[in-house]
Coordinates of C-alpha atoms in Angstrom, one line a residue:
M107 CA -72.5 -55.2 -15.9
Q108 CA -70.7 -56.2 -19.0
E109 CA -67.0 -55.6 -19.4
L110 CA -67.1 -53.0 -22.2
L111 CA -69.6 -50.5 -23.4
S112 CA -69.1 -50.4 -27.2
E113 CA -69.3 -47.0 -29.0
D114 CA -72.9 -47.8 -30.1
Q115 CA -73.9 -48.7 -26.5
M116 CA -72.6 -45.4 -25.1
T117 CA -75.8 -43.5 -24.3
I118 CA -77.1 -41.5 -21.4
D119 CA -79.3 -44.4 -20.4
A120 CA -76.4 -46.8 -20.4
L121 CA -74.2 -44.4 -18.4
E122 CA -77.1 -44.0 -15.9
R123 CA -77.1 -47.7 -15.4
V124 CA -73.3 -47.7 -14.9
F125 CA -73.5 -45.1 -12.2
Q126 CA -76.5 -46.7 -10.5
A127 CA -74.6 -50.0 -10.4
A128 CA -71.8 -48.1 -8.6
F129 CA -74.5 -47.0 -6.0
L130 CA -74.4 -43.3 -7.1
R131 CA -77.7 -41.4 -7.3
T132 CA -78.5 -40.1 -10.8
E133 CA -80.8 -37.5 -12.2
R134 CA -81.5 -35.9 -15.5
D135 CA -81.3 -32.1 -16.0
A136 CA -83.6 -30.1 -18.3
D137 CA -81.1 -30.6 -21.2
G138 CA -81.2 -34.4 -20.9
D139 CA -77.7 -34.5 -19.3
L140 CA -77.0 -37.0 -16.6
L141 CA -76.4 -35.4 -13.2
I142 CA -74.5 -37.0 -10.3
R143 CA -74.6 -35.2 -7.0
D144 CA -71.6 -36.0 -4.8
E145 CA -72.0 -36.0 -1.0
S146 CA -69.4 -33.2 -0.8
G147 CA -71.6 -30.8 -2.9
I148 CA -70.0 -31.3 -6.3
N149 CA -72.6 -31.7 -9.0
T150 CA -71.2 -33.4 -12.1
F151 CA -73.1 -33.2 -15.4
I152 CA -72.4 -35.8 -18.1
R153 CA -72.9 -35.2 -21.8
I154 CA -72.2 -37.4 -24.8
D155 CA -71.1 -36.2 -28.2
S156 CA -71.9 -39.3 -30.3
E157 CA -70.6 -37.8 -33.5
R158 CA -67.1 -37.1 -32.2
K159 CA -67.2 -40.0 -29.6
I160 CA -66.5 -37.7 -26.7
L161 CA -67.7 -38.0 -23.2
T162 CA -67.7 -34.8 -21.1
F163 CA -67.9 -34.4 -17.4
F164 CA -68.6 -30.8 -16.3
S165 CA -69.3 -28.9 -13.1
L166 CA -70.4 -25.2 -12.6
W167 CA -69.8 -22.6 -9.9
G168 CA -71.6 -19.3 -9.6
L169 CA -69.5 -16.2 -9.5
K170 CA -70.6 -12.9 -8.0
E171 CA -70.9 -10.1 -10.6
Q172 CA -69.2 -7.3 -8.7
F173 CA -65.7 -8.7 -9.4
P174 CA -63.9 -7.5 -12.5
E175 CA -63.8 -9.8 -15.5
G176 CA -60.0 -9.8 -15.5
E177 CA -60.0 -11.2 -12.0
K178 CA -62.4 -13.9 -12.9
L179 CA -60.3 -14.9 -15.9
Q180 CA -57.2 -14.9 -13.7
L181 CA -59.0 -17.3 -11.3
A182 CA -59.6 -19.7 -14.3
N183 CA -56.0 -19.4 -15.3
D184 CA -54.7 -20.0 -11.8
L185 CA -57.0 -23.1 -11.4
N186 CA -55.8 -24.4 -14.8
D187 CA -52.2 -24.0 -13.6
Q188 CA -52.8 -25.6 -10.2
L189 CA -55.2 -28.4 -11.0
V190 CA -54.6 -31.1 -13.6
V191 CA -56.9 -33.3 -15.7
V192 CA -59.6 -30.6 -16.0
R193 CA -60.1 -27.3 -17.8
F194 CA -61.6 -24.2 -16.3
T195 CA -63.2 -21.4 -18.2
V196 CA -65.4 -18.4 -17.4
R197 CA -68.4 -19.2 -19.5
S198 CA -70.4 -16.0 -18.6
P199 CA -69.9 -13.2 -16.1
R200 CA -71.5 -15.4 -13.4
V201 CA -70.4 -18.9 -14.3
L202 CA -67.1 -20.7 -13.7
W203 CA -67.1 -23.9 -15.8
C204 CA -64.9 -27.0 -15.2
D205 CA -64.8 -29.9 -17.6
H206 CA -62.9 -33.1 -18.5
Q207 CA -63.4 -34.6 -22.0
F208 CA -62.2 -38.0 -23.2
L209 CA -62.7 -40.2 -26.2
Y210 CA -64.7 -43.4 -25.9
A211 CA -63.9 -44.6 -29.5
G212 CA -63.5 -48.3 -29.4
G213 CA -65.6 -48.6 -26.3
M214 CA -65.0 -48.1 -22.6
S215 CA -65.3 -50.2 -19.5
P216 CA -67.7 -49.2 -16.7
I217 CA -64.8 -49.4 -14.3
T218 CA -62.9 -46.7 -16.3
I219 CA -66.0 -44.5 -16.5
I220 CA -66.5 -44.6 -12.7
A221 CA -62.8 -44.2 -12.0
T222 CA -62.6 -41.1 -14.3
Y223 CA -65.7 -39.7 -12.6
R224 CA -64.1 -40.1 -9.1
R225 CA -60.9 -38.5 -10.3
F226 CA -62.9 -35.5 -11.8
V227 CA -64.8 -35.0 -8.5
S228 CA -61.6 -35.2 -6.4
V229 CA -60.1 -32.4 -8.6
C230 CA -63.2 -30.3 -8.4
R231 CA -63.1 -30.6 -4.6
E232 CA -59.9 -28.5 -4.8
V233 CA -61.9 -25.4 -6.1
P234 CA -62.3 -22.9 -3.3
R235 CA -65.8 -22.5 -2.0
R236 CA -65.4 -18.8 -1.2
D237 CA -62.5 -16.5 -1.9
M238 CA -61.8 -12.9 -2.9
L239 CA -63.6 -13.5 -6.2
G240 CA -66.8 -14.5 -4.6
I241 CA -67.3 -18.1 -5.7
V242 CA -70.7 -18.9 -4.4
G243 CA -70.6 -22.7 -4.6
A244 CA -71.1 -25.6 -7.0
D245 CA -74.3 -25.5 -9.0

């Protein structure tokens, strides 16, 4: 694998090759995002914004509807206070969203991409599987 993926080379196809070279299983979701399924149950989706030169890793957890919206928002705030590198939001009444965005302007090495993915997954593993707010697991 080459030492640097230039801005122009940063595509979902190129990223898929980077992850496969690191012996990680890849899939594509219905939106065309790259999906990496971690053995611990964390599913990471990868999306490229080629206009702004931003790479986004994101993961989703289902939330049970019976809990008040305020408690769900408090959960996102608490996770943002406790876990660094990532951002949590309640995207809808039933979805907790976690993402990490970073610029790839000027290019990026495959090693940096994989290291950033591994850090993202390690932070996501800290999200509780089940608690008083009814997190139902990584989607």
